[in-house]
Coordinates of C-alpha atoms and ligand atoms in Angstrom, one line a residue:
X1 CA -75.3 81.8 -33.0
X2 CA -78.0 80.8 -30.5
X3 CA -75.9 81.5 -27.5
X4 CA -74.9 85.0 -28.5
X5 CA -78.2 85.8 -30.1
X6 CA -77.0 86.5 -33.6
X7 CA -78.5 85.1 -36.8
X8 CA -76.5 82.1 -38.1
X9 CA -76.3 83.7 -41.5
X10 CA -74.4 86.5 -39.9
X11 CA -71.8 84.1 -38.6
X12 CA -71.5 82.2 -41.8
X13 CA -70.9 85.5 -43.6
X14 CA -68.1 86.3 -41.2
X15 CA -66.6 82.9 -41.8
X16 CA -66.7 83.4 -45.5
X17 CA -65.0 86.7 -45.0
X18 CA -62.2 84.8 -43.3
X19 CA -62.0 82.4 -46.1
X20 CA -63.7 79.6 -44.2
X21 CA -66.5 78.1 -46.4
X22 CA -68.5 76.7 -43.6
X23 CA -72.1 75.4 -43.6
X24 CA -74.5 75.7 -40.7
X25 CA -73.8 72.2 -39.2
X26 CA -70.1 72.2 -39.7
X27 CA -67.6 72.2 -36.8
X28 CA -65.0 75.0 -36.7
X29 CA -61.9 75.1 -34.5
X30 CA -61.6 77.2 -31.4
X31 CA -59.3 79.8 -32.9
X32 CA -61.6 80.5 -35.8
X33 CA -64.5 80.7 -33.4
X34 CA -62.6 83.1 -31.3
X35 CA -61.9 85.5 -34.3
X36 CA -65.5 85.4 -35.4
X37 CA -66.8 86.0 -31.9
X38 CA -64.4 88.9 -31.3
X39 CA -65.6 90.5 -34.6
X40 CA -69.1 90.3 -33.1
X41 CA -67.9 91.9 -29.9
X42 CA -68.0 88.6 -27.9
X43 CA -65.2 87.1 -25.9
X44 CA -65.2 83.4 -25.7
X45 CA -63.4 81.0 -23.5
X46 CA -62.5 77.4 -24.0
X47 CA -64.2 75.1 -21.6
X48 CA -61.6 73.6 -19.3
X49 CA -62.4 69.9 -19.2
X50 CA -59.8 69.1 -16.7
X51 CA -61.2 71.7 -14.3
X52 CA -64.6 70.1 -14.7
X53 CA -63.1 66.7 -14.3
X54 CA -61.2 67.8 -11.2
X55 CA -64.5 68.9 -9.7
X56 CA -66.1 65.6 -10.5
X57 CA -63.2 63.8 -9.0
X58 CA -62.9 66.0 -5.9
X59 CA -59.2 66.1 -6.4
X60 CA -58.2 69.3 -4.7
X61 CA -59.2 68.2 -1.2
X62 CA -56.5 68.4 1.5
X63 CA -56.1 65.3 3.6
X64 CA -56.6 65.6 7.3
X65 CA -53.4 64.7 9.0
X66 CA -55.2 62.3 11.3
X67 CA -56.3 60.2 8.3
X68 CA -52.7 59.7 7.0
X69 CA -50.7 56.7 7.7
X70 CA -47.2 55.6 6.6
X71 CA -46.8 54.4 3.1
X72 CA -43.9 52.4 1.6
X73 CA -41.3 54.3 -0.5
X74 CA -41.2 53.9 -4.3
X75 CA -37.8 53.4 -5.7
X76 CA -36.3 53.8 -9.2
X77 CA -33.0 52.3 -10.1
X78 CA -30.8 54.3 -12.5
X79 CA -27.3 54.3 -13.8
X80 CA -25.0 53.6 -16.8
X81 CA -25.7 50.7 -19.1
X82 CA -24.2 47.4 -18.0
X83 CA -23.5 48.7 -14.5
X84 CA -26.0 46.1 -13.2
X85 CA -29.4 47.8 -12.8
X86 CA -31.3 44.8 -14.1
X87 CA -29.2 42.4 -12.1
X88 CA -29.7 44.4 -8.9
X89 CA -33.5 44.6 -9.4
X90 CA -33.6 40.9 -10.0
X91 CA -31.4 40.1 -7.0
X92 CA -33.6 42.3 -4.7
X93 CA -36.7 40.8 -6.1
X94 CA -35.5 37.3 -5.1
X95 CA -35.1 38.4 -1.5
X96 CA -38.8 38.5 -1.1
X97 CA -39.8 35.5 -3.2
X98 CA -40.1 32.3 -1.4
X99 CA -38.6 29.1 -2.9
X100 CA -42.1 27.9 -3.8
X101 CA -43.0 31.1 -5.6
X102 CA -39.7 31.3 -7.4
X103 CA -40.4 28.0 -9.0
X104 CA -43.7 29.2 -10.3
X105 CA -44.5 32.4 -12.2
X106 CA -41.9 35.1 -12.0
X107 CA -43.9 37.6 -14.1
X108 CA -42.8 41.2 -14.3
X109 CA -45.7 43.6 -14.0
X110 CA -43.5 46.8 -14.1
X111 CA -43.1 47.1 -10.4
X112 CA -42.7 44.9 -7.3
X113 CA -42.7 45.1 -3.6
X114 CA -40.3 43.6 -1.1
X115 CA -40.4 43.3 2.7
X116 CA -37.4 43.9 4.9
X117 CA -37.7 44.0 8.7
X118 CA -41.4 44.0 8.2
X119 CA -41.3 47.2 6.2
X120 CA -42.3 47.3 2.5
X121 CA -40.4 48.9 -0.3
X122 CA -41.7 49.2 -3.9
X123 CA -39.3 49.0 -6.8
X124 CA -40.1 50.2 -10.3
X125 CA -39.0 47.4 -12.5
X126 CA -38.1 49.3 -15.6
X127 CA -34.5 50.5 -15.0
X128 CA -33.1 53.6 -16.5
X129 CA -33.6 57.3 -16.5
X130 CA -35.4 57.3 -19.8
X131 CA -38.4 55.6 -18.2
X132 CA -38.1 57.8 -15.2
X133 CA -38.1 61.0 -17.3
X134 CA -40.8 59.8 -19.6
X135 CA -43.1 59.3 -16.5
X136 CA -42.2 62.7 -15.1
X137 CA -42.8 64.3 -18.5
X138 CA -46.4 63.0 -18.3
X139 CA -46.8 64.7 -15.0
X140 CA -46.2 61.6 -12.9
X141 CA -43.8 61.9 -10.0
X142 CA -44.0 58.5 -8.5
X143 CA -40.4 58.0 -7.4
X144 CA -39.5 58.8 -3.8
X145 CA -35.9 57.7 -3.9
X146 CA -33.5 57.1 -6.8
X147 CA -30.8 54.4 -6.4
X148 CA -27.9 55.3 -8.6
X149 CA -26.0 52.2 -9.6
X150 CA -22.3 52.6 -10.4
X151 CA -20.0 49.6 -11.2
X152 CA -17.0 49.6 -9.0
X153 CA -14.8 48.4 -11.8
X154 CA -15.9 51.0 -14.3
X155 CA -16.6 54.2 -12.3
X156 CA -18.6 57.2 -13.2
X157 CA -19.7 57.2 -16.9
X158 CA -21.7 59.6 -19.0
X159 CA -25.1 58.0 -18.3
X160 CA -24.2 58.0 -14.6
X161 CA -24.0 61.8 -14.7
X162 CA -27.1 61.9 -16.8
X163 CA -29.1 59.8 -14.4
X164 CA -28.0 61.8 -11.4
X165 CA -29.0 65.0 -13.1
X166 CA -32.4 63.6 -14.0
X167 CA -33.0 62.6 -10.4
X168 CA -31.8 66.0 -9.2
X169 CA -34.0 67.8 -11.6
X170 CA -36.9 65.9 -10.1
X171 CA -35.7 66.7 -6.6
X172 CA -35.5 63.1 -5.7
X173 CA -32.9 62.0 -3.1
X174 CA -30.2 59.7 -4.4
X175 CA -28.6 56.7 -2.8
X176 CA -25.5 55.4 -4.5
X177 CA -25.1 51.6 -4.9
X178 CA -21.5 50.8 -5.8
X179 CA -22.1 47.5 -7.6
X180 CA -19.9 44.6 -8.6
X181 CA -17.6 44.8 -5.6
X182 CA -17.0 41.1 -6.0
X183 CA -14.9 41.8 -9.1
X184 CA -11.1 41.8 -8.8
X185 CA -10.7 45.3 -10.3
X186 CA -13.4 46.8 -8.0
X187 CA -12.4 50.2 -6.6
X188 CA -15.3 51.7 -4.5
X189 CA -13.2 54.6 -3.3
X190 CA -12.6 55.7 -6.9
X191 CA -16.4 55.8 -7.4
X192 CA -16.8 57.9 -4.3
X193 CA -14.0 60.2 -5.4
X194 CA -15.4 60.7 -8.9
X195 CA -18.9 61.5 -7.6
X196 CA -17.6 64.2 -5.3
X197 CA -17.2 66.2 -8.5
X198 CA -21.0 66.1 -8.9
X199 CA -21.6 67.1 -5.3
X200 CA -22.5 63.6 -4.2
X201 CA -20.2 63.3 -1.2
X202 CA -20.2 60.2 1.0
X203 CA -21.2 60.6 4.6
X204 CA -17.9 59.2 5.8
X205 CA -16.2 61.9 3.8
X206 CA -18.2 64.7 5.4
X207 CA -21.1 64.8 2.9
X208 CA -24.7 63.7 3.1
X209 CA -25.0 61.0 0.4
X210 CA -25.3 57.4 1.4
X211 CA -23.1 55.0 -0.5
X212 CA -23.6 51.3 -0.2
X213 CA -21.1 48.8 -1.7
X214 CA -23.1 45.8 -3.2
X215 CA -22.8 42.9 -5.5
X216 CA -25.9 41.8 -7.4
X217 CA -24.0 38.6 -8.0
X218 CA -23.0 37.5 -4.5
X219 CA -25.9 39.5 -2.9
X220 CA -23.4 41.1 -0.6
X221 CA -24.7 44.4 0.8
X222 CA -28.2 44.0 -0.5
X223 CA -29.7 44.0 3.0
X224 CA -27.8 47.1 3.9
X225 CA -29.0 48.8 0.7
X226 CA -32.6 48.0 1.7
X227 CA -32.0 49.3 5.2
X228 CA -30.6 52.5 3.9
X229 CA -33.6 53.0 1.6
X230 CA -35.8 52.7 4.6
X231 CA -33.7 55.1 6.5
X232 CA -34.0 57.8 3.8
X233 CA -37.7 57.0 3.4
X234 CA -38.2 57.6 7.1
X235 CA -36.9 61.1 6.8
X236 CA -39.3 61.8 4.0
X237 CA -42.3 60.9 6.2
X238 CA -44.2 59.4 3.3
X239 CA -47.9 59.2 4.1
X240 CA -51.2 58.5 2.5
X241 CA -54.9 58.0 3.4
X242 CA -55.9 54.4 2.8
X243 CA -59.6 55.1 3.4
X244 CA -60.7 56.9 0.3
X245 CA -61.3 56.3 -3.3
X246 CA -58.0 55.3 -4.8
X247 CA -55.8 57.3 -7.1
X248 CA -52.4 56.7 -8.6
X249 CA -50.4 56.2 -11.8
X250 CA -50.4 53.8 -14.7
X251 CA -47.0 52.1 -14.8
X252 CA -47.5 49.9 -17.7
X253 CA -50.3 48.8 -20.0
X254 CA -50.9 46.5 -22.9
X255 CA -53.5 44.6 -24.8
X256 CA -53.3 40.9 -24.0
X257 CA -54.9 38.4 -26.4
X258 CA -56.6 36.3 -23.8
X259 CA -57.2 38.8 -21.0
X260 CA -58.0 42.1 -22.8
X261 CA -56.6 45.3 -21.5
X262 CA -54.0 44.7 -18.8
X263 CA -52.7 47.6 -16.8
X264 CA -50.2 47.9 -14.0
X265 CA -51.3 50.6 -11.6
X266 CA -49.3 52.0 -8.7
X267 CA -51.7 53.1 -6.0
X268 CA -50.7 56.5 -4.6
X269 CA -53.5 57.1 -2.1
X270 CA -56.6 55.2 -1.1
X271 CA -57.3 51.6 -1.5
X272 CA -58.1 50.1 -4.9
X273 CA -60.7 47.3 -4.9
X274 CA -62.0 44.7 -7.3
X275 CA -65.3 46.1 -8.6
X276 CA -64.1 49.7 -8.4
X277 CA -64.8 51.9 -11.4
X278 CA -61.7 53.6 -12.6
X279 CA -60.8 56.1 -15.2
X280 CA -57.4 57.0 -16.7
X281 CA -57.3 59.6 -19.5
X282 CA -59.9 58.4 -21.9
X283 CA -59.8 54.8 -20.7
X284 CA -62.3 53.5 -18.1
X285 CA -63.9 50.4 -16.8
X286 CA -64.8 48.3 -13.8
X287 CA -62.0 46.3 -12.2
X288 CA -62.8 42.7 -13.0
X289 CA -59.7 41.1 -11.4
X290 CA -56.6 42.2 -9.7
X291 CA -53.2 40.4 -9.5
X292 CA -50.3 41.4 -7.3
X293 CA -46.6 41.4 -8.4
X294 CA -46.3 37.7 -7.6
X295 CA -49.2 36.8 -9.9
X296 CA -51.6 36.1 -7.1
X297 CA -55.2 37.3 -7.2
X298 CA -55.9 40.0 -4.7
X299 CA -59.0 41.9 -3.7
X300 CA -57.5 45.1 -2.5
X301 CA -54.3 47.2 -3.0
X302 CA -53.3 50.0 -0.6
X303 CA -50.9 53.0 -1.0
X304 CA -47.6 52.3 -2.9
X305 CA -48.8 48.8 -4.0
X306 CA -48.4 47.9 -7.6
X307 CA -51.2 45.7 -9.1
X308 CA -52.2 44.5 -12.4
X309 CA -55.8 45.1 -13.2
X310 CA -58.2 43.7 -15.8
X311 CA -61.4 45.5 -17.0
X312 CA -60.4 48.7 -18.7
X313 CA -62.0 49.4 -22.1
X314 CA -58.9 50.7 -23.8
X315 CA -55.1 50.7 -23.1
X316 CA -54.3 53.7 -20.9
X317 CA -51.0 55.5 -21.3
X318 CA -48.1 54.7 -19.0
X319 CA -47.5 57.7 -16.8
X320 CA -51.1 58.8 -16.8
X321 CA -52.9 59.2 -13.6
X322 CA -55.9 57.0 -12.7
X323 CA -58.8 57.6 -10.3
X324 CA -61.3 55.3 -8.8
X325 CA -64.7 57.0 -8.9
X326 CA -68.0 56.3 -7.2
X327 CA -69.7 54.5 -10.1
X328 CA -69.5 53.4 -13.7
X329 CA -71.4 56.3 -15.0
X330 CA -69.0 58.8 -13.6
X331 CA -66.0 57.0 -15.0
X332 CA -67.6 56.9 -18.4
X333 CA -68.7 60.5 -18.3
X334 CA -65.2 61.7 -17.5
X335 CA -63.6 59.5 -20.2
X336 CA -66.2 60.7 -22.8
X337 CA -65.7 64.4 -21.8
X338 CA -62.0 64.0 -22.3
X339 CA -62.4 62.3 -25.6
X340 CA -64.6 64.9 -27.1
X341 CA -62.2 67.6 -25.9
X342 CA -59.0 65.9 -26.8
X343 CA -58.5 68.1 -29.8
X344 CA -58.9 71.3 -27.9
X345 CA -56.8 70.0 -25.0
X346 CA -53.9 69.5 -27.4
X347 CA -54.3 73.1 -28.7
X348 CA -54.5 74.4 -25.1
X349 CA -51.5 72.5 -23.8
X350 CA -49.3 75.3 -22.6
X351 CA -46.1 75.5 -24.5
X352 CA -42.9 74.8 -22.6
X353 CA -40.4 77.5 -21.9
X354 CA -38.6 79.1 -24.8
X355 CA -36.1 82.0 -24.8
X356 CA -38.4 84.0 -27.1
X357 CA -41.3 83.8 -24.6
X358 CA -39.2 83.9 -21.5
X359 CA -39.6 87.6 -20.7
X360 CA -43.4 87.4 -20.9
X361 CA -43.4 84.6 -18.4
X362 CA -41.0 86.5 -16.1
X363 CA -43.2 89.6 -16.3
X364 CA -46.2 87.6 -15.3
X365 CA -44.4 86.2 -12.4
X366 CA -44.7 82.7 -13.8
X367 CA -41.0 82.0 -14.1
X368 CA -38.6 82.0 -11.3
X369 CA -36.2 79.4 -12.6
X370 CA -34.7 79.0 -16.0
X371 CA -33.6 75.4 -16.4
X372 CA -30.8 74.9 -19.0
X373 CA -29.1 71.8 -20.4
X374 CA -25.7 72.4 -21.9
X375 CA -24.0 70.0 -24.4
X376 CA -20.6 71.0 -25.8
X377 CA -17.7 69.6 -27.7
X378 CA -15.2 69.8 -24.8
X379 CA -15.5 69.8 -21.1
X380 CA -13.8 73.2 -20.9
X381 CA -16.4 75.1 -22.9
X382 CA -19.3 73.3 -21.1
X383 CA -17.8 74.5 -17.8
X384 CA -17.2 78.0 -19.1
X385 CA -20.8 78.3 -20.4
X386 CA -22.2 76.9 -17.2
X387 CA -20.4 79.4 -15.0
X388 CA -21.2 82.4 -17.2
X389 CA -24.9 81.4 -17.5
X390 CA -25.3 80.8 -13.8
X391 CA -23.9 84.3 -13.2
X392 CA -26.9 85.8 -15.0
X393 CA -29.1 84.9 -12.0
X394 CA -30.7 88.0 -10.7
X395 CA -33.4 88.8 -8.1
X396 CA -36.2 87.8 -10.4
X397 CA -35.0 84.6 -12.0
X398 CA -32.5 82.0 -11.1
X399 CA -30.5 80.3 -13.9
X400 CA -30.1 76.6 -13.2
X401 CA -27.9 74.3 -15.2
X402 CA -29.7 71.0 -14.7
X403 CA -27.4 69.0 -16.9
X404 CA -24.1 69.6 -18.7
X405 CA -22.0 67.2 -20.7
X406 CA -19.7 66.5 -23.6
X407 CA -21.3 65.1 -26.7
X408 CA -24.2 65.5 -29.1
X409 CA -27.6 66.6 -28.0
X410 CA -29.5 63.3 -27.4
X411 CA -33.2 62.3 -27.1
X412 CA -32.6 61.9 -23.4
X413 CA -31.6 65.6 -23.2
X414 CA -34.8 66.6 -24.9
X415 CA -36.9 64.5 -22.6
X416 CA -35.2 66.0 -19.6
X417 CA -35.8 69.5 -21.0
X418 CA -39.4 68.6 -21.7
X419 CA -40.0 67.2 -18.2
X420 CA -38.2 70.1 -16.5
X421 CA -39.6 72.9 -18.6
X422 CA -36.1 73.6 -19.7
X423 CA -34.2 74.7 -22.8
X424 CA -31.1 73.1 -24.4
X425 CA -28.0 74.9 -25.5
X426 CA -25.6 73.1 -27.8
X427 CA -22.1 74.5 -28.3
X428 CA -20.1 73.2 -31.3
X429 CA -22.2 70.0 -31.4
X430 CA -25.0 68.8 -33.6
X431 CA -28.2 67.1 -32.5
X432 CA -28.1 63.3 -32.9
X433 CA -30.5 61.5 -35.2
X434 CA -34.2 62.2 -34.7
X435 CA -33.4 64.7 -32.0
X436 CA -34.5 67.7 -33.9
X437 CA -37.8 66.1 -34.7
X438 CA -38.3 65.1 -31.1
X439 CA -37.5 68.6 -29.9
X440 CA -40.0 70.0 -32.4
X441 CA -42.7 67.5 -31.3
X442 CA -42.1 68.2 -27.6
X443 CA -41.8 71.9 -28.4
X444 CA -38.4 72.1 -26.6
X445 CA -36.3 75.2 -27.4
X446 CA -33.1 73.7 -28.7
X447 CA -30.4 76.3 -29.7
X448 CA -27.0 75.7 -31.2
X449 CA -24.1 78.0 -31.0
X450 CA -20.5 78.3 -32.3
X451 CA -19.5 81.2 -30.1
X452 CA -19.9 81.0 -26.3
X453 CA -20.5 84.7 -26.1
X454 CA -23.5 84.5 -28.4
X455 CA -25.2 81.9 -26.2
X456 CA -24.7 84.0 -23.1
X457 CA -25.9 87.1 -24.8
X458 CA -29.0 85.4 -26.0
X459 CA -30.0 84.2 -22.6
X460 CA -29.2 87.6 -21.1
X461 CA -31.3 89.4 -23.7
X462 CA -34.1 87.0 -23.3
X463 CA -34.2 87.7 -19.6
X464 CA -34.6 91.4 -20.4
X465 CA -37.2 90.8 -23.1
X466 CA -34.8 92.1 -25.7
X467 CA -34.0 88.9 -27.7
X468 CA -34.1 89.6 -31.4
X469 CA -36.8 87.3 -33.0
X470 CA -35.5 84.2 -34.8
X471 CA -36.5 83.8 -38.4
Ligands
LIG1 P1 -27.8 47.1 -16.8 O1 -27.5 47.4 -18.2 O2 -27.4 48.2 -15.9 O3 -29.2 46.6 -16.5 O4 -26.8 45.9 -16.3 P2 -27.1 44.3 -16.2 O5 -27.8 44.0 -15.0 O6 -27.6 43.8 -17.5 O7 -25.6 43.8 -15.9 C1 -24.6 43.9 -16.9 C2 -23.6 42.8 -16.7 O8 -22.9 42.9 -15.5 C3 -24.2 41.4 -16.8 O9 -23.3 40.6 -17.5 C4 -24.2 41.0 -15.3 O10 -24.1 39.6 -15.1 C5 -23.0 41.7 -14.8 N1 -23.2 42.0 -13.3 C6 -24.2 42.7 -12.8 N2 -24.0 42.9 -11.4 C7 -22.8 42.2 -11.2 C8 -22.1 42.0 -9.9 O11 -22.5 42.5 -8.8 N3 -20.9 41.3 -10.0 C9 -20.5 40.9 -11.2 N4 -19.3 40.2 -11.2 N5 -21.2 41.0 -12.4 C10 -22.3 41.7 -12.4

């Protein structure tokens, strides 16, 4: 009332007219305020906290090329269950741990670093594409290279395909580790052969994908795998400025009885120091102590280094970004700002793509790609749908099938759709348990069809803005 110079009784009257029995010191939500304001001829806008925060953090600034130096690559290991992801991560980890350290604490902090030929490589210690996609969904793209593990005695399995599509959707280069080559039934060529169907063609077969035969058990090939990782990383020219306030991603966090909030951070740029004030989401604090991946106290952590920190006031969310700021006050201010605006932020969160809204986004030039996940009862119909949908691509929008497979729609599909701003089309399949609820929560457009033509027609109509509304 004060801001728009209208008596408060006037506003209360309007509210009562809308059926909101509000008193003068009551909070109303933004949407109600918007209606009342517009009736009074005033247009209101929601304050954008993140914009303000971004200004306080100075995040937009481009780095001068001359300040940038090489940073180690960050690797995620993915693949089918039991193909040896955990074993491989453990075996690689041991390459860097000296005998003395190995006897001591081998604590896992969510990521670790190894050195090979004096070059460092960081591994995310939680295997699997679920973790990968969950991170990406929260806006964190920390992985530089994905290592796809395929067991040589088992070959390509459903989760192998899922994993490679998750990596592709994130535009992360893939190195294939053919594992368990020590086993009698191992057939590395079969793995290569099978993966050609998914456009991962080995270099020696004229493609551009690196395949490395390994054994997590005998450690054969591990050195080569690390070398190949460095080779792919070199092409990526990964760089960061170490001389600035640090920023990065929360990999893991928990409340420890003795130590309080413990968070593993992966530094992306700058150097993190003990005593720094940091903020992540609504969590903030001064770093009291810092431990590296071998459990040793450290004072600083540079780009691509994972460290465990103590000193935050509450448990931050994994996948959330963190920033070091100039002082405690700033950290607290940012956290407080976010906390008070949390409700509005949720309202404001832009909804992911849906077929109903597609045309509006296309018209406004916001959408150039439609990402679709197809699940069907048989490979034939998945393939038929895939080809027909891809043909709908026109000058304005490209239709990408980011994942297709036989079987029920799974939670992993929903997370992939959520992370890739995509939609899911199920043909003659039903969503698995809890999947509908998850899709609803993540606001992912999940559509089920019994007739292939109907699915194609819906996407086609949606692209033209002619989709009949769903009731
Ligand atoms: P994950 O589910 O992908 O993490 O797979 P695990 O690392 O748990 O491995 C599954 C099983 O395969 C375990 O019993 C491992 O001991 C075994 N395994 C993993 N790597 C190798 C290997 O290189 N050779 C052999 N022979 N067995 C392996």
